[in-house]
mmCIF file of C-alpha atoms and ligand atoms in Angstrom:
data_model
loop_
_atom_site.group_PDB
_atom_site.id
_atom_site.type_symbol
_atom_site.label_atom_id
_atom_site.label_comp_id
_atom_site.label_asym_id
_atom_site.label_seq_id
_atom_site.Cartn_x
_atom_site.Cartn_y
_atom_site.Cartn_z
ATOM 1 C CA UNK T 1 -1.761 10.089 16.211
ATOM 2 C CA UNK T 2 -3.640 13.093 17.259
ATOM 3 C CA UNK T 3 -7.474 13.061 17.934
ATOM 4 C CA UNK T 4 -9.689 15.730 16.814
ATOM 5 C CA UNK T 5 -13.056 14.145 16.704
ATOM 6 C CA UNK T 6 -14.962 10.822 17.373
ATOM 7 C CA UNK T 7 -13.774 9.644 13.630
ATOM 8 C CA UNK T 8 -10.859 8.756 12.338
ATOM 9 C CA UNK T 9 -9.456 10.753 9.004
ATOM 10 C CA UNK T 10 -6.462 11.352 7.270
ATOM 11 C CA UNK T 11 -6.052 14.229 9.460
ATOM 12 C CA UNK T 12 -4.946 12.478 12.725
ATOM 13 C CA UNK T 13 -2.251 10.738 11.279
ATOM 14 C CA UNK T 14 1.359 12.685 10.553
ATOM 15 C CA UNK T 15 5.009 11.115 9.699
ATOM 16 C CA UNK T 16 7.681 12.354 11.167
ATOM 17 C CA UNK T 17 11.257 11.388 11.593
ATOM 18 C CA UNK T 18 12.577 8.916 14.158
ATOM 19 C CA UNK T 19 16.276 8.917 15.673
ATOM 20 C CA UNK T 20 17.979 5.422 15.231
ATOM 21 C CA UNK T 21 17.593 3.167 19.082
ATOM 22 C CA UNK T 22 19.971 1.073 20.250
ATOM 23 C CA UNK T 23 19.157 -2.021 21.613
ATOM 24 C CA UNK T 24 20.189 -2.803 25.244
ATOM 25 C CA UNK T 25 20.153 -6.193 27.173
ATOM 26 C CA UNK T 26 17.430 -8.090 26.237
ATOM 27 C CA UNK T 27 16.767 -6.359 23.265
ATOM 28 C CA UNK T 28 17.164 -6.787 18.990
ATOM 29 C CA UNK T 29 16.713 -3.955 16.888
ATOM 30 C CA UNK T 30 14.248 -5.039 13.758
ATOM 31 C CA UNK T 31 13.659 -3.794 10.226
ATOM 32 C CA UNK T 32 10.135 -3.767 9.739
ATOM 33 C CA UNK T 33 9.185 -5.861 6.443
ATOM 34 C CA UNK T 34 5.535 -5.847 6.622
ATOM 35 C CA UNK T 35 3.264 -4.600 8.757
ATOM 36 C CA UNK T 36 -0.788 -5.580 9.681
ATOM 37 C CA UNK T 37 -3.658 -3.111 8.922
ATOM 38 C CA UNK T 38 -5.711 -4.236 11.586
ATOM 39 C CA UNK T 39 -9.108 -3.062 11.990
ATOM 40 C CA UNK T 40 -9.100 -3.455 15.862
ATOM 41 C CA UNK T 41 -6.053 -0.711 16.227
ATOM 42 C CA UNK T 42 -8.914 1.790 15.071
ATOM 43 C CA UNK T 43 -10.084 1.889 18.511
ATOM 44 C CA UNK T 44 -6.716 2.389 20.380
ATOM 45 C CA UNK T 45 -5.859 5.135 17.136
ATOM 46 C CA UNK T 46 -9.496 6.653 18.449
ATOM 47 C CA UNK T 47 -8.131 6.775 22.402
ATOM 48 C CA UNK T 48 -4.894 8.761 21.466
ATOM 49 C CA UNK T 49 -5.619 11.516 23.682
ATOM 50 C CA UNK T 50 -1.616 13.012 23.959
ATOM 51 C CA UNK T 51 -0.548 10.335 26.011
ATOM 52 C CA UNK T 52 -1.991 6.858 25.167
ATOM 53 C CA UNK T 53 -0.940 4.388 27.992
ATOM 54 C CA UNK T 54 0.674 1.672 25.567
ATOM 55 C CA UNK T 55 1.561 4.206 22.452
ATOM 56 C CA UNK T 56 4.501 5.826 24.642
ATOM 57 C CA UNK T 57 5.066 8.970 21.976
ATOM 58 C CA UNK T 58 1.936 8.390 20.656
ATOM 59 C CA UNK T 59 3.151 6.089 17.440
ATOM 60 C CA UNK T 60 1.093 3.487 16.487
ATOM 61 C CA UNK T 61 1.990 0.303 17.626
ATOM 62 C CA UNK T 62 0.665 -2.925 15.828
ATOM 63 C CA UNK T 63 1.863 -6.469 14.106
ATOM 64 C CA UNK T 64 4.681 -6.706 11.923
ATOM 65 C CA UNK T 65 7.419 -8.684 10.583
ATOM 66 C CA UNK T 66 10.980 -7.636 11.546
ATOM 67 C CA UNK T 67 14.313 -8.504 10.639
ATOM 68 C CA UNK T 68 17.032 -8.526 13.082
ATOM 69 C CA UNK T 69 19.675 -6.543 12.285
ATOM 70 C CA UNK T 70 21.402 -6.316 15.776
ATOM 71 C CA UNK T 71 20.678 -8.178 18.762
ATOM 72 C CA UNK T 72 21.729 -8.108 22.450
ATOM 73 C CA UNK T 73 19.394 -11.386 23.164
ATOM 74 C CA UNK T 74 20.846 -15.159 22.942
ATOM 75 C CA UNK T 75 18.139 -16.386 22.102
ATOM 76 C CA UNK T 76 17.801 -14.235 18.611
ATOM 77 C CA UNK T 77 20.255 -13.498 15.445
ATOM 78 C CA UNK T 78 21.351 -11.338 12.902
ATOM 79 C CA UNK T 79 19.239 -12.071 10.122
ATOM 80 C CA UNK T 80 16.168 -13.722 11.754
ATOM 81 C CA UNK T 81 12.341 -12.902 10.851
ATOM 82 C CA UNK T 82 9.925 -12.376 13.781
ATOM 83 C CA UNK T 83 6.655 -11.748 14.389
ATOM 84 C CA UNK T 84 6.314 -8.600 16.894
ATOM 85 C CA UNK T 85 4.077 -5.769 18.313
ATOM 86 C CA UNK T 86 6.400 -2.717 17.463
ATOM 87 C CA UNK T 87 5.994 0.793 16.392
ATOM 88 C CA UNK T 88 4.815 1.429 12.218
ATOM 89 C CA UNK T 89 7.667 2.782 11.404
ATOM 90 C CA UNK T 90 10.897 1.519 8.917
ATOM 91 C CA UNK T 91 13.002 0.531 12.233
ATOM 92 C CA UNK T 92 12.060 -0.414 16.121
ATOM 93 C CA UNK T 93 14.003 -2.405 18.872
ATOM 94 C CA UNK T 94 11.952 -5.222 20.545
ATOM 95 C CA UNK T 95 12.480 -7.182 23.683
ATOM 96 C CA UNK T 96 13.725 -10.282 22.745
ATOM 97 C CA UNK T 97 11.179 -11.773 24.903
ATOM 98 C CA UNK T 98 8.050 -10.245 23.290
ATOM 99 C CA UNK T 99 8.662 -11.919 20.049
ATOM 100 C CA UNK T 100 8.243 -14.849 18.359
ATOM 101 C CA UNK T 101 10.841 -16.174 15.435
ATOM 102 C CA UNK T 102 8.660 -16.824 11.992
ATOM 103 C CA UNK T 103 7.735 -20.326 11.505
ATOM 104 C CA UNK T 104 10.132 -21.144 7.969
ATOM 105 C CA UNK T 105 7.227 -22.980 6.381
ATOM 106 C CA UNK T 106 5.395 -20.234 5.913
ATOM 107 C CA UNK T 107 5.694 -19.022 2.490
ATOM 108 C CA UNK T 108 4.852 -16.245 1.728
ATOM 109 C CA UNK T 109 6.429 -14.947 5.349
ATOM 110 C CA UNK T 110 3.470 -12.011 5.229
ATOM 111 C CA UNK T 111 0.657 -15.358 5.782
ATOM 112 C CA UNK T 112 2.379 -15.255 9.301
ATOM 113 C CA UNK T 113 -0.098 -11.502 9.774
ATOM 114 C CA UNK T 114 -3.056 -12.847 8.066
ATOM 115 C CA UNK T 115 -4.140 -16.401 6.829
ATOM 116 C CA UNK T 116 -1.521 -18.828 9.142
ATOM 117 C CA UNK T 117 -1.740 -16.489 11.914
ATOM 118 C CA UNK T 118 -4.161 -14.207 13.987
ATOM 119 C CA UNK T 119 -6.618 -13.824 11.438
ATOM 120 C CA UNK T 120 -6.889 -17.812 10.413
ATOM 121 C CA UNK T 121 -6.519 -18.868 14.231
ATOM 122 C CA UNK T 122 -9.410 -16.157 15.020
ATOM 123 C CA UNK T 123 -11.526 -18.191 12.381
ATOM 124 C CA UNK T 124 -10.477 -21.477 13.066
ATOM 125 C CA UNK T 125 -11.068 -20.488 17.124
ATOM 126 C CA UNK T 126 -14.315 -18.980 16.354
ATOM 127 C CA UNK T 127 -15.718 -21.609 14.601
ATOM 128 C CA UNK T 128 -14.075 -24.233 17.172
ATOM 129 C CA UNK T 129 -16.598 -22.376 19.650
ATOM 130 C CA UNK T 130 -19.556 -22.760 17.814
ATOM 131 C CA UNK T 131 -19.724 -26.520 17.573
ATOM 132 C CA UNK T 132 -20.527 -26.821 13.499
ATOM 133 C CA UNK T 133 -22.016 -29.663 12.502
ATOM 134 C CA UNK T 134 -22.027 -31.375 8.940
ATOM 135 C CA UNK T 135 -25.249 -30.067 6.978
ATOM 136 C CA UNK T 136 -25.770 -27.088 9.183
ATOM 137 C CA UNK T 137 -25.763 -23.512 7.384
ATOM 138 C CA UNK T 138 -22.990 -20.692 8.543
ATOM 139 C CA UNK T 139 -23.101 -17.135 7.326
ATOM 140 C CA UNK T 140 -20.425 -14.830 7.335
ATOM 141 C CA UNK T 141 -19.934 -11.115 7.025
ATOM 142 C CA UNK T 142 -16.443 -9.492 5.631
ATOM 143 C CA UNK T 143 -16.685 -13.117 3.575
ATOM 144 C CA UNK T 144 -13.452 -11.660 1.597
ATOM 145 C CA UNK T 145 -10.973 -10.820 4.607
ATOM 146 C CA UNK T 146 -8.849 -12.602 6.264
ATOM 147 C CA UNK T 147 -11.287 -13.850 9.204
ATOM 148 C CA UNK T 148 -14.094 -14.570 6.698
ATOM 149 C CA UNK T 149 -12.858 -16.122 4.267
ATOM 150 C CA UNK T 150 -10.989 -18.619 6.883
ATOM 151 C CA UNK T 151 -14.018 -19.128 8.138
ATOM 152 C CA UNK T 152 -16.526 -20.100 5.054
ATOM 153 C CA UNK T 153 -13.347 -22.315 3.632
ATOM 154 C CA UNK T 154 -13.092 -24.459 6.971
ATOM 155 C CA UNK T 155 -16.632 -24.732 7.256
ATOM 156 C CA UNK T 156 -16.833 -26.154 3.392
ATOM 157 C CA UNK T 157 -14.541 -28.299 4.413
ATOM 158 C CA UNK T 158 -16.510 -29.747 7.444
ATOM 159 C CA UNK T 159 -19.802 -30.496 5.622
ATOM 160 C CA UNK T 160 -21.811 -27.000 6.193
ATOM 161 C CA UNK T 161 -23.532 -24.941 3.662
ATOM 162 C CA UNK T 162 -21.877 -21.362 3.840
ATOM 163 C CA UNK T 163 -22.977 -18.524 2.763
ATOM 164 C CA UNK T 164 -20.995 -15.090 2.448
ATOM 165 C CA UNK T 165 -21.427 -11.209 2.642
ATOM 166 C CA UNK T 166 -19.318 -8.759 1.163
ATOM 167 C CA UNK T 167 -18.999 -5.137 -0.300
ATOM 168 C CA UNK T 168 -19.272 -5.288 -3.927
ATOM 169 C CA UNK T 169 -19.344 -7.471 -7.096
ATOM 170 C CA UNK T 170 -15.897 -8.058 -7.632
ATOM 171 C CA UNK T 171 -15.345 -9.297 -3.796
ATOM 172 C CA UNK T 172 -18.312 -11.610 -3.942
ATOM 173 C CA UNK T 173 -17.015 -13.182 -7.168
ATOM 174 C CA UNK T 174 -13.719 -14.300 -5.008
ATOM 175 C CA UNK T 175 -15.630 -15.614 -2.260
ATOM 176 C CA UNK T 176 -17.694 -17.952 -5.202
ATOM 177 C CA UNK T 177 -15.332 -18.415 -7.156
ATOM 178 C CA UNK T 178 -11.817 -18.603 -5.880
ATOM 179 C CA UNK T 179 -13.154 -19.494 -2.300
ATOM 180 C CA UNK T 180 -16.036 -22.128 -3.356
ATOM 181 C CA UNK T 181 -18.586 -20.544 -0.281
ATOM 182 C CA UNK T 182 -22.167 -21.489 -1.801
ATOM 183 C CA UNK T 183 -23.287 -17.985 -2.272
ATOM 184 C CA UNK T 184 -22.405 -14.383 -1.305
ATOM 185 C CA UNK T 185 -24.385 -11.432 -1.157
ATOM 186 C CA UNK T 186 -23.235 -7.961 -1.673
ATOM 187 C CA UNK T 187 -24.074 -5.884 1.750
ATOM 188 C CA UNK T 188 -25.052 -2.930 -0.285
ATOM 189 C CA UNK T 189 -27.230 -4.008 -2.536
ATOM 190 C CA UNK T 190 -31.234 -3.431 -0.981
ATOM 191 C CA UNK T 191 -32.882 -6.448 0.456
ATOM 192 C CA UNK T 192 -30.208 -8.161 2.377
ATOM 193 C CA UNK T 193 -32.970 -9.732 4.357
ATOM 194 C CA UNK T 194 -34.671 -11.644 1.912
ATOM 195 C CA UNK T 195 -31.542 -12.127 -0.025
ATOM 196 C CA UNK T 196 -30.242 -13.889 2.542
ATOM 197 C CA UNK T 197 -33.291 -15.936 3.603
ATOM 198 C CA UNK T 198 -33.104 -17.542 -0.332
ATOM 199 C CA UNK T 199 -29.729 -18.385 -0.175
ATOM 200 C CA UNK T 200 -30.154 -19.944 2.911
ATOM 201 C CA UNK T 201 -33.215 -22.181 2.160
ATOM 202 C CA UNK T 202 -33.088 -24.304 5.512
ATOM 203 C CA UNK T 203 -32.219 -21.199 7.792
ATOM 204 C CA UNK T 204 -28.760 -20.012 9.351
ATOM 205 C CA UNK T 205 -27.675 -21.915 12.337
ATOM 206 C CA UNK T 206 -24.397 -20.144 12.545
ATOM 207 C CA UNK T 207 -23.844 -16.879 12.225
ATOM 208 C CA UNK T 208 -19.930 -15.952 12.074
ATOM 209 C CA UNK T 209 -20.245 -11.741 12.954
ATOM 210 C CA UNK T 210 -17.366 -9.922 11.916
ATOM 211 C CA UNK T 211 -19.148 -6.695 11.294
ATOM 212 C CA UNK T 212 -21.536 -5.752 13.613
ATOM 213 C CA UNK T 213 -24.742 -4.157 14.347
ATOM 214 C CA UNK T 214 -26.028 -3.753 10.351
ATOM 215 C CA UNK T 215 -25.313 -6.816 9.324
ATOM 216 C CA UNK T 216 -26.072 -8.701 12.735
ATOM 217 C CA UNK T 217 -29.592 -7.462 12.176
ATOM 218 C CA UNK T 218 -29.941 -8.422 8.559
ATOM 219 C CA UNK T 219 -29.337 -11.973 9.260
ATOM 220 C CA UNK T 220 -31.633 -12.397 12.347
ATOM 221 C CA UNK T 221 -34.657 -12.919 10.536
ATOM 222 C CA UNK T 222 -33.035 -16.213 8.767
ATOM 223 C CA UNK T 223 -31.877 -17.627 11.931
ATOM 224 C CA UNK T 224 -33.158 -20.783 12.647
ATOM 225 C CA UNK T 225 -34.335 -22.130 16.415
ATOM 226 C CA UNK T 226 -31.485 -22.258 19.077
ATOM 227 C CA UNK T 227 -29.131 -20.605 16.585
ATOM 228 C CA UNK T 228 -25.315 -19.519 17.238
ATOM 229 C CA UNK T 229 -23.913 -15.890 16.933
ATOM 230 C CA UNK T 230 -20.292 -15.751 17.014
ATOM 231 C CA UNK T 231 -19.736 -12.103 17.996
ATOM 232 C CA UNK T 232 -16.267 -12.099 16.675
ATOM 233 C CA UNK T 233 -15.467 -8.362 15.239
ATOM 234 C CA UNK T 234 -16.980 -5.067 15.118
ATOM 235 C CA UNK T 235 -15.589 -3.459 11.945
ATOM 236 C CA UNK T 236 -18.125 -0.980 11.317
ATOM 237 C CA UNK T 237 -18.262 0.150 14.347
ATOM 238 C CA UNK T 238 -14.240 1.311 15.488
ATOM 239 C CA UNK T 239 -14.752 3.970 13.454
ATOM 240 C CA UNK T 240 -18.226 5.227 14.265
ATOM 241 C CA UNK T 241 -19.272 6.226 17.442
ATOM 242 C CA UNK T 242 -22.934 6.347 16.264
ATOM 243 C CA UNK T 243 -25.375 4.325 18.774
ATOM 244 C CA UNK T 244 -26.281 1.005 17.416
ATOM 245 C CA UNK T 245 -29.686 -0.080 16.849
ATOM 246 C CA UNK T 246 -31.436 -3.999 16.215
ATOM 247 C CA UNK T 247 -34.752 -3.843 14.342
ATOM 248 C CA UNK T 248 -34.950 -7.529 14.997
ATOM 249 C CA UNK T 249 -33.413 -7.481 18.371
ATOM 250 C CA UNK T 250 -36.726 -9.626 19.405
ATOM 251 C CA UNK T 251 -35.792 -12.580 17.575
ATOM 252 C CA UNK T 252 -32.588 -13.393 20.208
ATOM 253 C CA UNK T 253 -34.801 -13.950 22.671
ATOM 254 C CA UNK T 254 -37.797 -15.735 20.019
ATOM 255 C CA UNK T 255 -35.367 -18.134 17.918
ATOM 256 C CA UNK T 256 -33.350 -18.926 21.647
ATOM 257 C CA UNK T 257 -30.364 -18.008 19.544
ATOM 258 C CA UNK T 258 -26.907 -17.812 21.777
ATOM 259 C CA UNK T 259 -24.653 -14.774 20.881
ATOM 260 C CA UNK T 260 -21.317 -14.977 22.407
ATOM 261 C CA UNK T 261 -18.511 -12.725 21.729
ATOM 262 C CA UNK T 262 -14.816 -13.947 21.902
ATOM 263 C CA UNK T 263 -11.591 -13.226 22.235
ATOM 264 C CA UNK T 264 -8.879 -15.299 20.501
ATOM 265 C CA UNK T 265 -6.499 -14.628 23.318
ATOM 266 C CA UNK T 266 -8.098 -16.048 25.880
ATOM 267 C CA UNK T 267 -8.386 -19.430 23.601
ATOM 268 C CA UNK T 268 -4.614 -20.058 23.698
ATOM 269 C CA UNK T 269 -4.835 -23.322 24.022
ATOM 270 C CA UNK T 270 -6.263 -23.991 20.801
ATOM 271 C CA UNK T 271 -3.492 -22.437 18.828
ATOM 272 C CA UNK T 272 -1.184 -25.464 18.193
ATOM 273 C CA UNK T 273 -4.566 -27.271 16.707
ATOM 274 C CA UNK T 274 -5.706 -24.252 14.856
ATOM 275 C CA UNK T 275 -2.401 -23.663 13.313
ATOM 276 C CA UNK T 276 -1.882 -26.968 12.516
ATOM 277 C CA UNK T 277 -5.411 -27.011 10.205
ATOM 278 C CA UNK T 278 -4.387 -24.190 9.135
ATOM 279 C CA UNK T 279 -0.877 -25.270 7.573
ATOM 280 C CA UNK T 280 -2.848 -28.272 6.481
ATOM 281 C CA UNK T 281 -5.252 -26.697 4.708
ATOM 282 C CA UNK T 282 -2.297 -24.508 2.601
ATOM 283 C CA UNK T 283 -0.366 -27.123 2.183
ATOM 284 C CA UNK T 284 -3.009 -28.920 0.537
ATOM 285 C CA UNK T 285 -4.183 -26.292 -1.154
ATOM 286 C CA UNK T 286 -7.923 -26.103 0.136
ATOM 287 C CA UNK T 287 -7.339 -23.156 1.662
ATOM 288 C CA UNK T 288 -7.081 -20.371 -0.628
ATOM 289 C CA UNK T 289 -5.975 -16.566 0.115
ATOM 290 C CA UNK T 290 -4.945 -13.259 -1.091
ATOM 291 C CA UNK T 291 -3.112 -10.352 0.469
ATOM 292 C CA UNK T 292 -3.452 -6.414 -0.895
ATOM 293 C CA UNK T 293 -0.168 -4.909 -0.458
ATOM 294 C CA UNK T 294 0.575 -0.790 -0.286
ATOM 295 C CA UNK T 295 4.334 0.304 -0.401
ATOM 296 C CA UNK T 296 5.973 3.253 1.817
ATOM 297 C CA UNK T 297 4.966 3.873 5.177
ATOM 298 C CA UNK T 298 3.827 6.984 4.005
ATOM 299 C CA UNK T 299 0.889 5.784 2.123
ATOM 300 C CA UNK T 300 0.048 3.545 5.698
ATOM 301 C CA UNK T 301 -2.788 5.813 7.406
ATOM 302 C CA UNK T 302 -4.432 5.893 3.674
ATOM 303 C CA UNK T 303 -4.550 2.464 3.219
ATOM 304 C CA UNK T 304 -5.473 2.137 6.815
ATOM 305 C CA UNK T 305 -8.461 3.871 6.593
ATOM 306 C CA UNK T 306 -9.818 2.527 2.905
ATOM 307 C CA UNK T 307 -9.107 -0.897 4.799
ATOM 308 C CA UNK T 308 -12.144 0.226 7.118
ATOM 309 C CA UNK T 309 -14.534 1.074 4.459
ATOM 310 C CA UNK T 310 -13.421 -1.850 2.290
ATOM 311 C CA UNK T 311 -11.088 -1.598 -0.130
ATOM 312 C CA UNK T 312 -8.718 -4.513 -1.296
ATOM 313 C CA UNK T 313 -9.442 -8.071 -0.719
ATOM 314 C CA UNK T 314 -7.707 -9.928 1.531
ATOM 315 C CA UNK T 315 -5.136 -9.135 4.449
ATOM 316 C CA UNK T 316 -4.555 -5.538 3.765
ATOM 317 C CA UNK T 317 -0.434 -5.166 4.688
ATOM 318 C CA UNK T 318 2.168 -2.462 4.159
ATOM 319 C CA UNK T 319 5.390 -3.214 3.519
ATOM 320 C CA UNK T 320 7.720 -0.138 4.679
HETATM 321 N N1 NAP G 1 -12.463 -11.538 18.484
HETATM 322 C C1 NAP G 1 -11.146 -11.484 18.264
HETATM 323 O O1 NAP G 1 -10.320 -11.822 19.119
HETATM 324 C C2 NAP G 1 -10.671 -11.015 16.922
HETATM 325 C C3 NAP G 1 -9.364 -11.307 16.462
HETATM 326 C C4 NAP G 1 -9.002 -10.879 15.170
HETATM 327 C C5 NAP G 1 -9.915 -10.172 14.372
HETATM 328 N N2 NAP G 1 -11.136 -9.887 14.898
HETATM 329 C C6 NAP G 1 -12.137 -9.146 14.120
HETATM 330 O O2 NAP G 1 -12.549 -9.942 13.034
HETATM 331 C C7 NAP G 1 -13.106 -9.092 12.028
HETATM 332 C C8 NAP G 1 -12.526 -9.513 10.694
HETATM 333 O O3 NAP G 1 -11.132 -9.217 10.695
HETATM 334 P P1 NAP G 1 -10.354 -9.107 9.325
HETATM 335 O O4 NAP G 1 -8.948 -8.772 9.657
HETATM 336 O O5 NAP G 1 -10.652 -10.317 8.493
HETATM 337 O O6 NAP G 1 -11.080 -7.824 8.687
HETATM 338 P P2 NAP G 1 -11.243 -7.415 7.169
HETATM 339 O O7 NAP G 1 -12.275 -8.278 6.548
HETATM 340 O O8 NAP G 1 -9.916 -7.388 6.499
HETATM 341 O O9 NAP G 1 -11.723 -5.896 7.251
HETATM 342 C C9 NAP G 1 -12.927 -5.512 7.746
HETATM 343 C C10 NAP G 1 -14.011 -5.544 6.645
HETATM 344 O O10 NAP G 1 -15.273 -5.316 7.248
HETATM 345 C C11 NAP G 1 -16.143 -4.873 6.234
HETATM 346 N N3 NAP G 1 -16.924 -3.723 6.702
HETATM 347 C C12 NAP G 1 -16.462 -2.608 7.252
HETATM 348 N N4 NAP G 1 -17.490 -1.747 7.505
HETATM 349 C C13 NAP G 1 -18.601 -2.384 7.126
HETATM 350 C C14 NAP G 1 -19.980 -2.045 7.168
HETATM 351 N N5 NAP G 1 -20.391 -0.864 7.631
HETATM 352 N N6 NAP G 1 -20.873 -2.945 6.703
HETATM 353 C C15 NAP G 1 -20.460 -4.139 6.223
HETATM 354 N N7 NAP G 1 -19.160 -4.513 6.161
HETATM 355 C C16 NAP G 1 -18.248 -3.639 6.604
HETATM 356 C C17 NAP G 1 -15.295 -4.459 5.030
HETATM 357 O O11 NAP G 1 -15.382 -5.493 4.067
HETATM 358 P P3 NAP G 1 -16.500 -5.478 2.908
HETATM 359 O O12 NAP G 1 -15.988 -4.617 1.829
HETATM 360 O O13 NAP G 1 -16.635 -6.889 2.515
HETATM 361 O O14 NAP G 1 -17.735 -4.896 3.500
HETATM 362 C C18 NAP G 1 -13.909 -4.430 5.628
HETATM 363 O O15 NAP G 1 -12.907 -4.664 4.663
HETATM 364 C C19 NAP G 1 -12.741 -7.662 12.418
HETATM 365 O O16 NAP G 1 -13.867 -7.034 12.970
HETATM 366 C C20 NAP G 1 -11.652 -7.860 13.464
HETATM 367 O O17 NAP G 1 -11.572 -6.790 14.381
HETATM 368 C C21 NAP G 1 -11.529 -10.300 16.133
#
């Protein structure tokens, strides 16, 4: 990465070639079979100033799933598929200690980056937090990714009325269809507010924020007395260093609504029950998912960035 203003283009991103590493005590050295666009590495890609304090040589570093082709660790083989933090590129070594062997019943492996990993824990965490209760009313912005649609389907599942937002036609038909969330509205159509008041006819009580400040503000007028914000993500915002503004900012304080923002790390002790809804709900088929996948590591800053502003539905990978 190289940083030449507050936004991210095509621009700060070059390819360049890597000399093989061998891996010493402790150590594997991994083929990288797919790797995470995440929106949150927008803001670390943003800090690169020539010598980010985690990025070493200033690669990106972000989820992926390796193969081991050598290994100086006991407790890994030849052959084995982990989940690691390693550098986008074809091959990396990883400390053996850092990384976590692929659960086999995860089929396809990739679900391990998206849907049975951080993204479905993150929604499964998330909604955890904010206490739903059968009959209530959730809303939730980037309805079609990974977080969102987690979110809306395990909320179906526990009684509430959920209602999505997404960019476009062709994502909101997924979320109906294919996801079965009451309603979504497409964020860039005019008159999100009263859109969303009539599809929520009894008022929000949880709103699931993946977004940020935009759509926050849209939804505040619908939010019913002593409501929940779950301040979750900020995807409009890693890329935009524009100040953010609330036209209904009043209403927190008004409606009593709680915001709180979380972090799914600090909530590790809800990953075994998280993960274990969440292999429930493939298994049985309730839970329903897609993935967009974009070949070569060349085409990965590309796709990174079109991930931002919304193309592809789904967990947005590239496979090297
Ligand atoms: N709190 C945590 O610990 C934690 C952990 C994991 C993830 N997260 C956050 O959770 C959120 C969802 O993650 P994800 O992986 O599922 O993301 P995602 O849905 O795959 O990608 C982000 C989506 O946000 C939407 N978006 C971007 N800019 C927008 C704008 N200006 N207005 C409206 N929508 C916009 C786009 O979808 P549309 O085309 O539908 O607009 C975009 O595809 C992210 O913000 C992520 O950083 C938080």
């Amino acid at each position: 990465m190289r940083r030449r203003t507050d936004r991210l283009s095509i621009e700060d991103f070059m390819l360049r070639p890597v000399e093989p590493i061998a891996p010493v005590a402790g150590q594997a050295l991994i083929a990288t079979r797919m790797i995470a666009l995440d929106p949150y590495l927008a803001r670390a890609m943003k800090s690169w100033t020539g010598e980010h304090p985690d990025w070493g040589d200033g690669t990106i570093h972000g989820r992926v799933i390796g193969e081991v082709l050598a290994t100086r660790s006991p407790a890994l083989a030849v052959g084995d598929h982990v989940l690691a933090v390693a550098r986008w590129q074809a091959f990396d070594v990883v400390d053996a200690a850092q990384v976590e062997i692929l659960d086999s019943r995860i089929d396809p492996p990739s679900l391990a980056l998206g849907v049975v990993g951080r993204s479905g824990i993150t929604a499964w965490v998330g909604l955890h937090l904010a206490a739903p209760q059968s009959g209530e009313t959730l809303l939730v912005s980037a309805a079609s990714g990974p977080v969102g649609s987690v979110v809306g389907q395990l909320a179906k599942a526990r009684g509430l009325r959920v209602v999505g937002t997404a960019g476009g036609e062709e994502k909101c038909a997924y979320v109906r269809d294919t996801l079965g969330f009451d309603a979504c509205l497409d964020h860039r159509l005019p008159d999100l507010v009263e859109r969303i008041a009539a599809a929520a006819p009894h008022g929000v009580d949880i709103l699931f924020e993946n977004v940020g400040a935009p759509s926050l503000d849209a939804a505040l007028p619908a939010m019913n007395r002593h409501g929940r914000i779950q301040l979750c993500g900020l995807a409009a915002h890693y890329n935009d260093e524009q100040p953010m503004a609330l036209r209904h900012f009043k209403e927190l304080l008004y409606r009593a609504i709680t915001l709180r923002g979380f972090i799914t790390a600090e909530h590790s002790h809800l990953f075994a029950p998280a993960l274990a809804a969440l292999h429930a709900g493939i298994d049985e088929g309730w839970i329903r998912h897609s993935e967009t996948i974009v070949d070569g590591l060349e085409n990965a800053p590309a796709a990174y960035l079109d991930m931002l502003k919304g193309q592809g539905i789904g967990k947005r990978l590239i496979r090297p």
